[in-house]
Coordinates of N, CA, C and O in Angstrom, one line a residue:
X797 N 0.8 -1.2 0.0 CA 0.0 0.0 0.0 C 0.9 1.2 0.0 O 1.8 1.4 0.8
X798 N 0.6 2.2 -0.9 CA 1.4 3.4 -1.0 C 1.1 4.3 0.2 O -0.1 4.4 0.7
X799 N 2.1 5.0 0.6 CA 1.9 5.9 1.8 C 2.0 7.3 1.2 O 2.9 7.7 0.5
X800 N 1.0 8.2 1.5 CA 1.0 9.5 1.1 C 1.5 10.4 2.2 O 1.2 10.3 3.3
X801 N 2.3 11.4 1.8 CA 2.8 12.4 2.7 C 3.1 13.7 2.0 O 3.6 13.7 0.8
X802 N 2.9 14.7 2.7 CA 3.3 16.0 2.2 C 4.6 16.5 2.8 O 5.1 17.6 2.5
X803 N 5.2 15.6 3.6 CA 6.5 15.9 4.2 C 7.7 15.8 3.3 O 7.6 15.7 2.1
X804 N 8.9 15.8 3.9 CA 10.1 15.7 3.1 C 11.0 14.8 3.9 O 10.8 14.4 5.0
X805 N 12.0 14.3 3.1 CA 13.0 13.5 3.7 C 14.4 14.1 3.5 O 14.7 14.6 2.4
X806 N 15.2 14.2 4.5 CA 16.5 14.7 4.4 C 17.5 13.6 4.6 O 17.4 12.8 5.4
X807 N 18.5 13.6 3.7 CA 19.6 12.7 3.9 C 20.9 13.5 4.1 O 21.2 14.4 3.4
X808 N 21.5 13.2 5.3 CA 22.7 14.0 5.6 C 23.9 13.0 5.7 O 23.9 12.1 6.6
X809 N 24.8 13.1 4.8 CA 26.0 12.3 4.9 C 27.1 13.1 5.6 O 27.3 14.3 5.4
X810 N 27.8 12.4 6.5 CA 28.8 13.1 7.3 C 29.9 12.1 7.8 O 29.6 10.9 7.9
X811 N 31.0 12.6 8.0 CA 32.2 11.8 8.4 C 32.2 11.8 9.9 O 32.0 12.8 10.6
X812 N 32.4 10.6 10.5 CA 32.5 10.5 11.9 C 33.9 9.8 12.2 O 34.3 8.9 11.5
X813 N 34.6 10.4 13.1 CA 35.9 9.9 13.5 C 35.8 9.0 14.7 O 35.4 9.5 15.8
X814 N 36.1 7.7 14.6 CA 36.1 6.8 15.7 C 37.5 6.8 16.2 O 38.5 6.6 15.5
X815 N 37.7 7.0 17.5 CA 39.0 7.1 18.2 C 39.1 5.8 19.1 O 38.2 5.5 19.9
X816 N 40.2 5.1 18.9 CA 40.5 3.9 19.7 C 41.8 4.2 20.4 O 42.8 4.3 19.8
X817 N 41.8 4.2 21.7 CA 43.0 4.5 22.5 C 43.4 3.2 23.2 O 42.7 2.5 24.0
X818 N 44.7 2.8 23.0 CA 45.2 1.7 23.7 C 45.5 2.1 25.2 O 46.0 3.2 25.4
X819 N 45.0 1.3 26.1 CA 45.1 1.6 27.5 C 46.2 0.7 28.1 O 46.3 -0.5 27.9
X820 N 47.1 1.4 28.8 CA 48.2 0.7 29.5 C 47.8 0.2 30.9 O 48.3 0.7 31.9
X821 N 46.8 -0.6 30.9 CA 46.2 -1.2 32.1 C 45.4 -2.4 31.7 O 45.1 -2.6 30.6
X822 N 45.1 -3.2 32.7 CA 44.3 -4.4 32.4 C 42.9 -4.0 32.2 O 42.4 -2.9 32.6
X823 N 42.1 -4.8 31.5 CA 40.7 -4.6 31.2 C 40.0 -4.3 32.5 O 39.3 -3.3 32.6
X824 N 40.1 -5.1 33.5 CA 39.4 -5.0 34.7 C 39.8 -3.7 35.5 O 38.9 -3.0 36.0
X825 N 41.1 -3.4 35.5 CA 41.5 -2.2 36.2 C 41.0 -0.9 35.5 O 40.5 0.0 36.2
X826 N 41.1 -0.9 34.2 CA 40.6 0.3 33.5 C 39.1 0.4 33.6 O 38.6 1.5 33.8
X827 N 38.4 -0.7 33.5 CA 37.0 -0.6 33.6 C 36.6 -0.1 35.0 O 35.7 0.7 35.1
X828 N 37.2 -0.6 36.0 CA 37.0 -0.1 37.4 C 37.2 1.4 37.5 O 36.4 2.1 38.0
X829 N 38.3 1.9 37.0 CA 38.6 3.3 37.1 C 37.6 4.2 36.3 O 37.2 5.2 36.7
X830 N 37.3 3.7 35.1 CA 36.3 4.3 34.3 C 34.9 4.4 35.0 O 34.3 5.5 35.0
X831 N 34.5 3.3 35.5 CA 33.2 3.3 36.2 C 33.2 4.1 37.5 O 32.1 4.6 37.9
X832 N 34.3 4.3 38.1 CA 34.5 5.2 39.3 C 34.4 6.7 38.8 O 33.8 7.5 39.5
X833 N 35.0 7.0 37.7 CA 35.1 8.4 37.2 C 33.8 8.8 36.5 O 33.5 10.0 36.5
X834 N 33.0 7.8 36.0 CA 31.8 8.1 35.3 C 30.7 7.4 36.1 O 30.3 6.3 35.8
X835 N 30.1 8.0 37.2 CA 29.2 7.3 38.0 C 27.8 7.1 37.3 O 27.4 7.8 36.4
X836 N 27.1 6.2 37.9 CA 25.8 5.8 37.3 C 24.8 7.0 37.5 O 24.8 7.7 38.6
X837 N 23.9 7.2 36.6 CA 22.8 8.2 36.6 C 22.0 7.9 37.8 O 21.5 6.8 38.0
X838 N 21.8 8.9 38.6 CA 20.9 8.8 39.8 C 19.5 9.1 39.4 O 18.9 10.1 39.7
X839 N 18.9 8.0 38.8 CA 17.6 8.1 38.3 C 16.5 8.6 39.3 O 15.6 9.4 39.0
X840 N 16.5 8.0 40.5 CA 15.5 8.4 41.5 C 15.6 9.8 41.9 O 14.6 10.5 42.1
X841 N 16.9 10.3 42.0 CA 17.1 11.7 42.3 C 16.5 12.6 41.3 O 15.8 13.6 41.6
X842 N 16.7 12.3 40.0 CA 16.2 13.2 38.9 C 14.7 13.0 38.8 O 14.0 14.0 38.4
X843 N 14.2 11.8 39.0 CA 12.7 11.6 39.0 C 12.0 12.4 40.0 O 11.0 13.0 39.8
X844 N 12.7 12.6 41.2 CA 12.1 13.4 42.3 C 12.1 14.9 41.8 O 11.1 15.6 42.1
X845 N 13.1 15.3 41.2 CA 13.1 16.7 40.7 C 12.0 16.9 39.7 O 11.4 18.0 39.7
X846 N 11.8 16.0 38.8 CA 10.7 16.1 37.8 C 9.4 16.1 38.5 O 8.5 17.0 38.2
X847 N 9.2 15.2 39.5 CA 7.9 15.1 40.2 C 7.6 16.4 40.9 O 6.4 16.8 40.9
X848 N 8.6 17.0 41.5 CA 8.2 18.3 42.2 C 8.3 19.5 41.3 O 8.1 20.6 41.8
X849 N 8.6 19.3 40.0 CA 8.7 20.5 39.1 C 9.8 21.4 39.5 O 9.7 22.6 39.3
X850 N 10.9 20.9 39.9 CA 12.1 21.7 40.2 C 12.5 22.5 39.0 O 12.3 22.2 37.9
X851 N 13.2 23.6 39.3 CA 13.7 24.5 38.2 C 15.0 23.9 37.6 O 15.6 23.0 38.2
X852 N 15.4 24.4 36.5 CA 16.5 23.8 35.8 C 17.8 24.0 36.6 O 18.7 23.2 36.5
X853 N 17.9 25.1 37.4 CA 19.1 25.3 38.2 C 19.3 24.1 39.2 O 20.4 23.6 39.4
X854 N 18.2 23.6 39.7 CA 18.2 22.4 40.6 C 18.8 21.2 39.9 O 19.5 20.4 40.4
X855 N 18.4 21.0 38.6 CA 18.8 19.9 37.8 C 20.3 20.1 37.5 O 21.1 19.1 37.6
X856 N 20.7 21.3 37.2 CA 22.2 21.6 37.0 C 23.0 21.2 38.2 O 24.1 20.6 38.1
X857 N 22.5 21.6 39.4 CA 23.3 21.3 40.6 C 23.3 19.9 40.9 O 24.4 19.3 41.2
X858 N 22.2 19.1 40.7 CA 22.2 17.7 40.9 C 23.1 17.0 39.9 O 23.8 16.0 40.2
X859 N 23.1 17.5 38.6 CA 24.0 16.9 37.6 C 25.5 17.1 37.9 O 26.2 16.2 37.8
X860 N 25.8 18.3 38.4 CA 27.2 18.5 38.8 C 27.7 17.6 39.9 O 28.8 17.1 39.9
X861 N 26.7 17.3 40.8 CA 27.1 16.4 41.9 C 27.2 15.0 41.4 O 28.0 14.2 41.9
X862 N 26.3 14.6 40.5 CA 26.3 13.2 39.9 C 27.5 13.0 39.0 O 27.9 11.9 38.7
X863 N 28.1 14.1 38.4 CA 29.1 14.0 37.4 C 30.4 14.7 37.8 O 30.7 15.7 37.2
X864 N 31.1 14.2 38.7 CA 32.3 14.9 39.2 C 33.4 15.1 38.1 O 34.2 16.1 38.2
X865 N 33.3 14.3 37.0 CA 34.3 14.5 35.9 C 33.5 14.8 34.6 O 33.9 14.5 33.5
X866 N 32.3 15.4 34.8 CA 31.4 15.9 33.7 C 30.6 14.8 33.0 O 29.9 15.1 32.0
X867 N 30.8 13.6 33.4 CA 30.1 12.5 32.6 C 29.3 11.6 33.6 O 29.7 11.4 34.7
X868 N 28.2 11.1 33.1 CA 27.3 10.2 33.8 C 27.1 9.0 33.0 O 27.0 9.0 31.8
X869 N 27.0 7.8 33.7 CA 26.8 6.6 33.0 C 25.3 6.3 33.0 O 24.7 6.0 34.1
X870 N 24.7 6.3 31.8 CA 23.2 6.0 31.7 C 22.9 4.6 31.5 O 21.8 4.1 31.9
X871 N 23.8 3.8 30.9 CA 23.6 2.4 30.7 C 24.9 1.7 30.4 O 25.8 2.4 29.9
X872 N 25.0 0.4 30.7 CA 26.2 -0.4 30.4 C 25.7 -1.8 30.2 O 24.7 -2.2 30.9
X873 N 26.5 -2.5 29.5 CA 26.3 -4.0 29.3 C 27.6 -4.7 29.0 O 28.3 -4.2 28.0
X874 N 27.9 -5.7 29.7 CA 29.0 -6.6 29.4 C 28.6 -7.7 28.5 O 27.9 -8.6 28.9
X875 N 29.0 -7.7 27.2 CA 28.6 -8.6 26.2 C 29.5 -9.9 26.2 O 29.3 -10.8 25.4
X876 N 30.6 -9.9 27.0 CA 31.6 -10.9 27.0 C 31.0 -12.3 27.1 O 31.3 -13.2 26.2
X877 N 30.2 -12.6 28.1 CA 29.7 -13.9 28.3 C 28.8 -14.4 27.2 O 28.8 -15.6 26.8
X878 N 28.0 -13.5 26.6 CA 27.2 -13.8 25.4 C 28.0 -14.2 24.2 O 27.8 -15.2 23.6
X879 N 29.0 -13.4 23.9 CA 29.9 -13.7 22.8 C 30.8 -14.9 23.0 O 31.2 -15.6 22.0
X880 N 31.1 -15.3 24.2 CA 31.8 -16.5 24.5 C 31.1 -17.7 24.1 O 31.7 -18.8 23.8
X881 N 29.7 -17.6 24.1 CA 28.9 -18.8 23.6 C 29.2 -19.1 22.1 O 29.0 -20.2 21.7
X882 N 29.7 -18.1 21.4 CA 30.1 -18.3 20.0 C 31.6 -18.7 19.9 O 32.1 -18.9 18.8
X883 N 32.3 -18.8 21.0 CA 33.7 -19.2 21.0 C 34.6 -18.0 20.9 O 35.9 -18.2 20.8
X884 N 34.1 -16.8 21.0 CA 35.0 -15.6 21.0 C 35.7 -15.4 22.3 O 35.1 -15.6 23.4
X885 N 36.9 -15.0 22.2 CA 37.8 -14.8 23.4 C 37.8 -13.4 23.9 O 38.1 -13.2 25.1
X886 N 37.6 -12.4 23.1 CA 37.8 -11.0 23.5 C 36.7 -10.6 24.5 O 35.7 -11.3 24.7
X887 N 36.9 -9.5 25.2 CA 36.0 -9.0 26.2 C 35.6 -7.6 25.7 O 36.3 -6.9 25.1
X888 N 34.3 -7.2 26.1 CA 33.8 -5.9 25.7 C 32.6 -5.5 26.6 O 31.7 -6.3 26.8
X889 N 32.7 -4.3 27.1 CA 31.6 -3.6 27.8 C 31.3 -2.4 27.0 O 32.2 -1.6 26.7
X890 N 30.0 -2.2 26.7 CA 29.5 -1.1 26.0 C 28.8 -0.1 27.0 O 28.2 -0.6 28.0
X891 N 29.0 1.2 26.8 CA 28.4 2.2 27.7 C 27.7 3.3 26.9 O 28.0 3.6 25.8
X892 N 26.7 3.9 27.6 CA 26.1 5.1 27.1 C 26.5 6.1 28.2 O 26.0 6.0 29.4
X893 N 27.3 7.1 27.8 CA 27.9 8.1 28.8 C 27.5 9.5 28.3 O 27.7 9.7 27.1
X894 N 27.1 10.3 29.1 CA 26.8 11.7 28.7 C 26.6 12.6 29.9 O 27.0 12.3 31.0
X895 N 25.9 13.7 29.6 CA 25.6 14.7 30.5 C 24.4 15.5 30.0 O 24.5 16.2 29.0
X896 N 23.2 15.3 30.7 CA 22.0 15.9 30.2 C 22.0 17.4 30.2 O 21.4 18.1 29.4
X897 N 22.9 18.0 31.1 CA 23.0 19.5 31.1 C 23.7 19.9 29.8 O 23.3 21.0 29.2
X898 N 24.7 19.2 29.3 CA 25.4 19.5 28.1 C 24.4 19.2 26.9 O 24.4 20.0 25.9
X899 N 23.7 18.1 26.9 CA 22.8 17.8 25.9 C 21.7 18.9 25.7 O 21.4 19.2 24.6
X900 N 21.3 19.4 26.8 CA 20.2 20.4 26.7 C 20.7 21.7 25.9 O 19.9 22.3 25.3
X901 N 22.0 22.0 26.0 CA 22.5 23.1 25.3 C 22.4 22.9 23.8 O 22.3 23.9 23.0
X902 N 22.3 21.7 23.3 CA 22.1 21.4 21.9 C 20.6 21.1 21.6 O 20.1 21.5 20.5
X903 N 19.9 20.5 22.5 CA 18.6 20.0 22.3 C 17.7 21.2 21.9 O 16.8 21.0 21.1
X904 N 17.9 22.4 22.5 CA 17.0 23.5 22.2 C 17.1 23.9 20.7 O 16.2 24.5 20.2
X905 N 18.2 23.5 20.0 CA 18.3 23.9 18.6 C 17.8 22.7 17.7 O 17.4 23.0 16.6
X906 N 17.9 21.5 18.2 CA 17.5 20.3 17.5 C 17.4 19.1 18.4 O 18.4 18.5 18.7
X907 N 16.2 18.8 18.8 CA 16.0 17.6 19.7 C 16.6 16.3 19.2 O 16.9 15.4 19.9
X908 N 16.8 16.2 17.9 CA 17.3 15.0 17.3 C 18.7 14.7 17.7 O 19.3 13.6 17.4
X909 N 19.4 15.7 18.4 CA 20.8 15.4 18.8 C 20.8 14.2 19.8 O 21.8 13.6 20.0
X910 N 19.6 13.9 20.3 CA 19.6 12.7 21.2 C 19.9 11.4 20.5 O 20.2 10.4 21.1
X911 N 20.0 11.5 19.2 CA 20.5 10.3 18.4 C 21.9 10.0 18.8 O 22.3 8.8 18.8
X912 N 22.7 11.0 19.2 CA 24.1 10.8 19.6 C 24.4 11.2 21.0 O 25.6 11.0 21.4
X913 N 23.5 11.6 21.8 CA 23.7 11.9 23.2 C 22.7 11.1 24.0 O 21.5 11.2 23.8
X914 N 23.2 10.2 24.9 CA 24.6 10.1 25.3 C 25.5 9.4 24.3 O 25.0 8.8 23.3
X915 N 26.8 9.6 24.5 CA 27.8 9.0 23.6 C 27.9 7.5 23.9 O 27.8 7.0 25.0
X916 N 28.2 6.7 22.8 CA 28.5 5.3 23.0 C 30.0 5.2 23.2 O 30.8 5.8 22.4
X917 N 30.4 4.4 24.2 CA 31.8 4.1 24.4 C 31.9 2.6 24.6 O 30.9 2.0 24.9
X918 N 33.1 2.1 24.4 CA 33.4 0.7 24.7 C 34.8 0.5 25.3 O 35.7 1.2 24.8
X919 N 34.8 -0.4 26.2 CA 36.1 -0.9 26.7 C 36.2 -2.3 26.2 O 35.3 -3.1 26.5
X920 N 37.3 -2.6 25.5 CA 37.5 -3.9 24.9 C 38.8 -4.5 25.2 O 39.8 -3.7 25.4
X921 N 38.9 -5.8 25.2 CA 40.2 -6.5 25.4 C 40.3 -7.4 24.2 O 39.4 -8.2 24.0
X922 N 41.4 -7.3 23.4 CA 41.5 -8.1 22.3 C 42.2 -9.5 22.6 O 42.4 -9.8 23.8
X923 N 42.4 -10.3 21.6 CA 42.9 -11.7 21.7 C 44.3 -11.7 22.4 O 44.7 -12.7 22.9
X924 N 45.0 -10.6 22.3 CA 46.4 -10.4 22.8 C 46.3 -9.8 24.3 O 47.4 -9.4 24.8
X925 N 45.1 -9.7 24.8 CA 44.9 -9.2 26.2 C 45.3 -7.7 26.3 O 45.7 -7.2 27.3
X926 N 45.2 -7.0 25.1 CA 45.4 -5.5 25.1 C 44.1 -4.9 25.3 O 43.1 -5.2 24.7
X927 N 44.0 -3.9 26.2 CA 42.8 -3.1 26.5 C 42.7 -1.9 25.6 O 43.7 -1.2 25.4
X928 N 41.5 -1.6 25.1 CA 41.2 -0.5 24.3 C 40.0 0.3 24.7 O 39.0 -0.3 25.2
X929 N 40.0 1.6 24.6 CA 38.9 2.4 24.9 C 38.5 3.1 23.6 O 39.3 3.8 22.9
X930 N 37.2 2.9 23.1 CA 36.8 3.3 21.8 C 35.5 4.2 21.9 O 34.6 3.9 22.7
X931 N 35.5 5.2 21.1 CA 34.4 6.2 21.1 C 34.4 7.0 19.8 O 35.5 7.1 19.2
X932 N 33.3 7.5 19.4 CA 33.2 8.4 18.3 C 33.5 9.8 18.8 O 33.0 10.2 19.9
X933 N 34.3 10.6 18.1 CA 34.6 11.9 18.5 C 33.4 12.8 18.5 O 32.7 12.9 17.5
X934 N 33.0 13.3 19.7 CA 31.7 14.0 19.7 C 31.5 15.1 18.7 O 30.4 15.2 18.1
X935 N 32.5 15.9 18.4 CA 32.4 17.0 17.5 C 32.1 16.5 16.0 O 31.4 17.2 15.3
X936 N 32.5 15.3 15.7 CA 32.3 14.8 14.4 C 30.8 14.3 14.3 O 30.3 14.2 13.2
X937 N 30.3 13.9 15.4 CA 28.8 13.5 15.4 C 27.9 14.7 15.4 O 27.0 14.8 14.6
X938 N 28.2 15.7 16.3 CA 27.3 16.8 16.4 C 27.4 17.8 15.3 O 26.5 18.6 15.0
X939 N 28.6 17.9 14.7 CA 28.8 18.8 13.6 C 27.9 18.5 12.4 O 27.6 19.4 11.6
X940 N 27.4 17.3 12.3 CA 26.5 16.9 11.2 C 25.2 17.6 11.2 O 24.4 17.6 10.3
X941 N 24.8 18.3 12.3 CA 23.6 19.0 12.4 C 23.7 20.4 11.8 O 22.7 21.1 11.6
X942 N 24.9 20.8 11.4 CA 25.1 22.1 10.7 C 24.5 23.3 11.4 O 23.8 24.2 10.8
X943 N 24.6 23.3 12.7 CA 24.1 24.4 13.5 C 25.3 24.8 14.4 O 25.8 24.0 15.2
X944 N 25.7 26.1 14.2 CA 26.9 26.5 15.0 C 26.8 26.3 16.5 O 27.8 25.9 17.1
X945 N 25.7 26.5 17.1 CA 25.6 26.3 18.5 C 25.8 24.8 18.9 O 26.4 24.5 20.0
X946 N 25.3 23.9 18.1 CA 25.4 22.5 18.4 C 26.9 22.1 18.1 O 27.5 21.4 18.9
X947 N 27.5 22.6 17.1 CA 28.9 22.3 16.8 C 29.8 22.8 17.9 O 30.7 22.1 18.3
X948 N 29.5 23.9 18.5 CA 30.3 24.5 19.6 C 30.2 23.5 20.8 O 31.2 23.3 21.4
X949 N 29.1 23.0 21.1 CA 28.9 22.1 22.2 C 29.7 20.8 21.9 O 30.3 20.2 22.8
X950 N 29.6 20.3 20.7 CA 30.3 19.1 20.3 C 31.8 19.3 20.5 O 32.5 18.4 21.0
X951 N 32.4 20.5 20.2 CA 33.8 20.7 20.5 C 34.1 20.8 22.0 O 35.1 20.3 22.5
X952 N 33.1 21.3 22.8 CA 33.3 21.4 24.2 C 33.3 19.9 24.8 O 34.1 19.6 25.7
X953 N 32.5 19.1 24.2 CA 32.4 17.7 24.6 C 33.8 17.0 24.3 O 34.2 16.1 25.1
X954 N 34.4 17.3 23.2 CA 35.7 16.8 22.8 C 36.7 17.1 24.0 O 37.4 16.2 24.4
X955 N 36.7 18.4 24.4 CA 37.6 18.8 25.5 C 37.3 18.1 26.8 O 38.2 17.7 27.6
X956 N 36.0 17.9 27.1 CA 35.6 17.2 28.4 C 36.0 15.7 28.3 O 36.4 15.1 29.3
X957 N 35.9 15.1 27.1 CA 36.4 13.7 26.9 C 37.9 13.7 27.1 O 38.4 12.7 27.7
X958 N 38.6 14.6 26.6 CA 40.0 14.7 26.7 C 40.4 14.8 28.2 O 41.3 14.1 28.7
X959 N 39.7 15.6 29.0 CA 39.9 15.7 30.4 C 39.7 14.4 31.1 O 40.4 14.0 32.1
X960 N 38.6 13.7 30.7 CA 38.3 12.4 31.3 C 39.5 11.4 31.1 O 39.9 10.7 32.0
X961 N 39.9 11.4 29.8 CA 41.0 10.5 29.5 C 42.3 10.8 30.3 O 43.0 9.9 30.8
X962 N 42.5 12.1 30.4 CA 43.7 12.5 31.2 C 43.5 12.1 32.7 O 44.5 11.6 33.3
X963 N 42.3 12.2 33.2 CA 42.1 11.8 34.6 C 42.3 10.3 34.7 O 42.8 9.8 35.8
X964 N 42.0 9.5 33.7 CA 42.1 8.1 33.7 C 43.5 7.6 33.4 O 43.8 6.4 33.2
X965 N 44.4 8.6 33.2 CA 45.8 8.3 32.8 C 45.9 7.5 31.5 O 46.8 6.7 31.3
X966 N 45.0 7.9 30.6 CA 45.1 7.3 29.2 C 45.6 8.3 28.3 O 45.6 9.5 28.5
X967 N 46.1 7.8 27.1 CA 46.5 8.7 26.1 C 45.3 9.6 25.6 O 44.2 9.1 25.5
X968 N 45.6 10.8 25.3 CA 44.6 11.7 24.8 C 44.9 12.0 23.4 O 45.9 12.6 23.0
X969 N 44.0 11.6 22.5 CA 44.2 11.9 21.1 C 44.2 13.4 20.8 O 43.3 14.2 21.4
X970 N 45.1 13.9 20.0 CA 45.2 15.3 19.7 C 43.9 15.8 19.0 O 43.6 17.0 19.1
X971 N 43.2 15.0 18.4 CA 41.9 15.4 17.7 C 40.9 16.0 18.7 O 40.1 16.8 18.4
X972 N 41.0 15.6 20.0 CA 40.1 16.1 21.0 C 40.6 17.4 21.6 O 39.8 18.2 22.2
X973 N 41.8 17.8 21.4 CA 42.3 19.0 22.0 C 42.7 20.1 21.0 O 42.9 21.2 21.3
X974 N 42.9 19.7 19.7 CA 43.3 20.6 18.7 C 42.2 21.3 17.9 O 42.3 21.7 16.8
X975 N 41.0 21.4 18.5 CA 39.9 22.0 17.8 C 39.4 23.2 18.5 O 39.7 23.5 19.6

């Protein structure tokens, strides 16, 4: 059955830079440090703020307390045991990491930024027991919206990600700091 619409379809092609940083630490040690630096989203706390109709300033204050290094962990899953059923030896934990206060700075210009916020990250261990931290460079994701205000926040997120890597004693790609 044909579908009628008076709308339009936009196709946006854009380049995304995926950065993979070799970590000079064991998988378990780096994962532990990462999860300490990026604490879990305090869902009940923010639900209470929504329930009482708190102002945005209260949300910003709660966010700052929840994100001591500017990032919050919204979701994670360790796929290792599932993939081992197929005989794979590597390890990988996937994360959704972000900051809703930062996302809001872009959301006002285009709510579809939530396609990329929070950011996906992964900690992986390869067959040689080398640990890697992988993520898409935020500015290359958010720059695709062709909105200067969104692009500016994407660059700010690059810098915040660089600061997190520095805190974790990991190599910091120059792509995150040279923009």
